[in-house]
mmCIF file of C-alpha atoms and ligand atoms in Angstrom:
data_model
loop_
_atom_site.group_PDB
_atom_site.id
_atom_site.type_symbol
_atom_site.label_atom_id
_atom_site.label_comp_id
_atom_site.label_asym_id
_atom_site.label_seq_id
_atom_site.Cartn_x
_atom_site.Cartn_y
_atom_site.Cartn_z
ATOM 1 C CA UNK E 103 27.479 49.162 -1.634
ATOM 2 C CA UNK E 104 24.732 46.726 -1.442
ATOM 3 C CA UNK E 105 25.280 43.281 -1.031
ATOM 4 C CA UNK E 106 23.011 42.273 -3.931
ATOM 5 C CA UNK E 107 23.772 41.054 -7.541
ATOM 6 C CA UNK E 108 21.410 39.984 -10.395
ATOM 7 C CA UNK E 109 22.024 36.496 -11.823
ATOM 8 C CA UNK E 110 20.613 35.506 -15.168
ATOM 9 C CA UNK E 111 17.774 37.839 -14.230
ATOM 10 C CA UNK E 112 17.044 37.001 -10.638
ATOM 11 C CA UNK E 113 18.260 39.121 -7.831
ATOM 12 C CA UNK E 114 20.354 37.897 -5.011
ATOM 13 C CA UNK E 115 21.411 38.984 -1.793
ATOM 14 C CA UNK E 116 25.051 37.774 -0.786
ATOM 15 C CA UNK E 117 25.516 36.652 2.532
ATOM 16 C CA UNK E 118 28.919 35.078 2.068
ATOM 17 C CA UNK E 119 32.398 36.548 2.422
ATOM 18 C CA UNK E 120 32.663 38.943 -0.339
ATOM 19 C CA UNK E 121 36.110 37.589 -1.233
ATOM 20 C CA UNK E 122 34.539 34.325 -2.214
ATOM 21 C CA UNK E 123 35.476 34.017 -5.879
ATOM 22 C CA UNK E 124 32.135 34.471 -8.227
ATOM 23 C CA UNK E 125 32.761 30.807 -9.731
ATOM 24 C CA UNK E 126 32.040 29.519 -6.135
ATOM 25 C CA UNK E 127 29.319 31.715 -5.466
ATOM 26 C CA UNK E 128 27.609 30.605 -8.669
ATOM 27 C CA UNK E 129 28.079 26.964 -8.404
ATOM 28 C CA UNK E 130 28.116 26.168 -4.732
ATOM 29 C CA UNK E 131 25.661 28.884 -3.442
ATOM 30 C CA UNK E 132 23.164 29.327 -6.538
ATOM 31 C CA UNK E 133 24.021 25.582 -7.828
ATOM 32 C CA UNK E 134 24.529 27.123 -11.418
ATOM 33 C CA UNK E 135 26.978 24.427 -12.262
ATOM 34 C CA UNK E 136 27.161 24.883 -15.942
ATOM 35 C CA UNK E 137 30.191 27.242 -15.359
ATOM 36 C CA UNK E 138 33.250 25.021 -14.955
ATOM 37 C CA UNK E 139 36.389 25.353 -12.932
ATOM 38 C CA UNK E 140 39.631 24.926 -14.845
ATOM 39 C CA UNK E 141 42.693 26.434 -13.820
ATOM 40 C CA UNK E 142 41.652 28.927 -11.005
ATOM 41 C CA UNK E 143 44.159 31.354 -12.222
ATOM 42 C CA UNK E 144 42.811 33.183 -15.108
ATOM 43 C CA UNK E 145 44.490 31.020 -17.841
ATOM 44 C CA UNK E 146 41.908 28.442 -19.295
ATOM 45 C CA UNK E 147 38.337 30.621 -19.621
ATOM 46 C CA UNK E 148 36.282 27.626 -18.242
ATOM 47 C CA UNK E 149 34.875 29.700 -15.730
ATOM 48 C CA UNK E 150 33.801 32.568 -18.157
ATOM 49 C CA UNK E 151 30.399 34.393 -17.318
ATOM 50 C CA UNK E 152 29.544 37.733 -18.296
ATOM 51 C CA UNK E 153 29.582 40.755 -15.757
ATOM 52 C CA UNK E 154 27.255 43.657 -17.101
ATOM 53 C CA UNK E 155 27.734 42.138 -20.582
ATOM 54 C CA UNK E 156 31.448 41.851 -20.753
ATOM 55 C CA UNK E 157 32.953 38.411 -20.308
ATOM 56 C CA UNK E 158 35.255 37.933 -17.147
ATOM 57 C CA UNK E 159 37.086 35.095 -15.321
ATOM 58 C CA UNK E 160 34.871 34.231 -12.514
ATOM 59 C CA UNK E 161 37.332 32.239 -10.778
ATOM 60 C CA UNK E 162 39.355 35.284 -10.186
ATOM 61 C CA UNK E 163 36.554 37.930 -9.707
ATOM 62 C CA UNK E 164 35.428 38.205 -5.988
ATOM 63 C CA UNK E 165 31.679 38.009 -5.675
ATOM 64 C CA UNK E 166 31.984 41.442 -4.036
ATOM 65 C CA UNK E 167 33.002 42.878 -7.731
ATOM 66 C CA UNK E 168 29.627 41.667 -8.842
ATOM 67 C CA UNK E 169 27.556 43.676 -6.171
ATOM 68 C CA UNK E 170 25.416 46.029 -8.358
ATOM 69 C CA UNK E 171 25.968 44.110 -11.412
ATOM 70 C CA UNK E 172 24.295 42.034 -13.858
ATOM 71 C CA UNK E 173 25.751 38.470 -13.891
ATOM 72 C CA UNK E 174 25.037 35.935 -17.172
ATOM 73 C CA UNK E 175 25.975 32.490 -16.852
ATOM 74 C CA UNK E 176 25.662 29.826 -19.715
ATOM 75 C CA UNK E 177 22.179 28.910 -17.907
ATOM 76 C CA UNK E 178 20.894 32.642 -18.633
ATOM 77 C CA UNK E 179 22.407 33.347 -22.144
ATOM 78 C CA UNK E 180 19.110 32.255 -23.813
ATOM 79 C CA UNK E 181 15.944 31.183 -21.878
ATOM 80 C CA UNK E 182 15.591 28.056 -24.008
ATOM 81 C CA UNK E 183 18.883 27.311 -25.196
ATOM 82 C CA UNK E 184 18.118 29.013 -28.515
ATOM 83 C CA UNK E 185 20.999 31.580 -28.878
ATOM 84 C CA UNK E 186 22.487 31.615 -32.447
ATOM 85 C CA UNK E 187 25.382 30.413 -30.751
ATOM 86 C CA UNK E 188 24.003 27.510 -29.280
ATOM 87 C CA UNK E 189 22.458 26.874 -32.072
ATOM 88 C CA UNK E 190 25.535 26.963 -34.238
ATOM 89 C CA UNK E 191 27.383 24.852 -31.660
ATOM 90 C CA UNK E 192 24.754 22.033 -32.087
ATOM 91 C CA UNK E 193 24.832 22.182 -35.937
ATOM 92 C CA UNK E 194 28.884 22.156 -35.938
ATOM 93 C CA UNK E 195 28.770 19.044 -33.386
ATOM 94 C CA UNK E 196 31.490 21.599 -31.497
ATOM 95 C CA UNK E 197 31.831 20.003 -28.088
ATOM 96 C CA UNK E 198 33.942 16.527 -27.345
ATOM 97 C CA UNK E 199 34.337 16.224 -23.510
ATOM 98 C CA UNK E 200 32.240 19.607 -23.009
ATOM 99 C CA UNK E 201 34.211 20.552 -20.198
ATOM 100 C CA UNK E 202 35.465 24.221 -21.675
ATOM 101 C CA UNK E 203 32.336 24.523 -23.887
ATOM 102 C CA UNK E 204 30.208 26.981 -21.667
ATOM 103 C CA UNK E 205 33.219 29.116 -21.072
ATOM 104 C CA UNK E 206 33.710 29.227 -24.998
ATOM 105 C CA UNK E 207 30.340 29.897 -25.880
ATOM 106 C CA UNK E 208 30.243 32.911 -23.393
ATOM 107 C CA UNK E 209 33.664 34.471 -24.815
ATOM 108 C CA UNK E 210 32.290 34.107 -28.238
ATOM 109 C CA UNK E 211 28.963 35.660 -27.305
ATOM 110 C CA UNK E 212 31.008 38.576 -25.978
ATOM 111 C CA UNK E 213 32.879 38.747 -29.161
ATOM 112 C CA UNK E 214 29.631 38.881 -31.250
ATOM 113 C CA UNK E 215 28.143 41.560 -29.098
ATOM 114 C CA UNK E 216 31.218 43.755 -29.691
ATOM 115 C CA UNK E 217 31.826 42.900 -33.368
ATOM 116 C CA UNK E 218 29.033 41.113 -35.049
ATOM 117 C CA UNK E 219 31.170 40.162 -38.161
ATOM 118 C CA UNK E 220 34.462 39.252 -36.702
ATOM 119 C CA UNK E 221 37.196 38.076 -39.311
ATOM 120 C CA UNK E 222 38.982 34.634 -38.555
ATOM 121 C CA UNK E 223 41.794 36.600 -37.067
ATOM 122 C CA UNK E 224 39.678 38.381 -34.972
ATOM 123 C CA UNK E 225 37.914 35.455 -33.555
ATOM 124 C CA UNK E 226 41.437 33.760 -32.972
ATOM 125 C CA UNK E 227 42.386 36.740 -31.014
ATOM 126 C CA UNK E 228 39.234 37.125 -28.998
ATOM 127 C CA UNK E 229 39.129 33.160 -28.304
ATOM 128 C CA UNK E 230 42.631 32.486 -27.367
ATOM 129 C CA UNK E 231 42.420 32.639 -23.712
ATOM 130 C CA UNK E 232 39.916 29.908 -23.755
ATOM 131 C CA UNK E 233 41.751 26.408 -23.708
ATOM 132 C CA UNK E 234 40.196 23.380 -25.212
ATOM 133 C CA UNK E 235 42.080 20.174 -24.397
ATOM 134 C CA UNK E 236 40.158 18.095 -26.694
ATOM 135 C CA UNK E 237 41.323 20.619 -29.505
ATOM 136 C CA UNK E 238 37.703 21.604 -30.885
ATOM 137 C CA UNK E 239 39.180 24.732 -32.000
ATOM 138 C CA UNK E 240 38.250 24.469 -35.817
ATOM 139 C CA UNK E 241 34.623 23.634 -34.752
ATOM 140 C CA UNK E 242 34.524 26.555 -32.388
ATOM 141 C CA UNK E 243 35.621 28.781 -35.216
ATOM 142 C CA UNK E 244 33.140 27.441 -37.722
ATOM 143 C CA UNK E 245 30.268 27.581 -35.147
ATOM 144 C CA UNK E 246 31.054 31.409 -34.436
ATOM 145 C CA UNK E 247 31.202 32.215 -38.176
ATOM 146 C CA UNK E 248 27.819 30.505 -38.719
ATOM 147 C CA UNK E 249 26.427 32.360 -35.399
ATOM 148 C CA UNK E 250 27.488 35.651 -36.707
ATOM 149 C CA UNK E 251 25.744 35.152 -40.025
ATOM 150 C CA UNK E 252 22.540 34.037 -38.866
ATOM 151 C CA UNK E 253 22.374 37.083 -36.511
ATOM 152 C CA UNK E 254 23.213 39.387 -39.330
ATOM 153 C CA UNK E 255 20.553 37.800 -41.182
ATOM 154 C CA UNK E 256 18.081 37.859 -38.491
HETATM 155 S S1 FES B 281 39.131 28.470 -14.067
HETATM 156 FE FE1 FES B 281 39.066 30.577 -14.504
HETATM 157 S S2 FES B 281 40.179 30.879 -16.251
HETATM 158 FE FE2 FES B 281 40.698 28.805 -15.652
HETATM 159 S S1 FES B 282 35.698 19.799 -25.511
HETATM 160 FE FE1 FES B 282 36.940 18.935 -24.055
HETATM 161 S S2 FES B 282 38.130 20.268 -23.267
HETATM 162 FE FE2 FES B 282 36.886 21.643 -24.799
#
């Protein structure tokens, strides 16, 4: 298997140990620091990115698991920050400290890709692995509902 992966549309040849967590590769090697380290144990969701379109916890994903695949981080979700979720996040003033928010948005983007019109229960179920110490959950849910509506109207 080739040791290359694509991150936000750009190809990279990996020259680090394939066991390095994808999160370290993104943050320390590629300097894409939008993706955060929270627990390092797949428990908080702060490190969520997309791997071939599916949300994964990059803290527990070895970089070798991404070889030959496409990784999308918060920096690549939209070239100009205009993804409907990002617009809805601003409209709803979702972030407080902001630390968890990239992971929240990446999980929400995965949800809306799979389910364009989620119920509140479905939003709750899909987002329950993303912890927010600031307690922005209600605004997150409102923003996801707003984004789903605007994506349906587009
Ligand atoms: S840092 Fe990966 S789930 Fe918490
Ligand atoms: S906004 Fe502070 S942890 Fe979520």
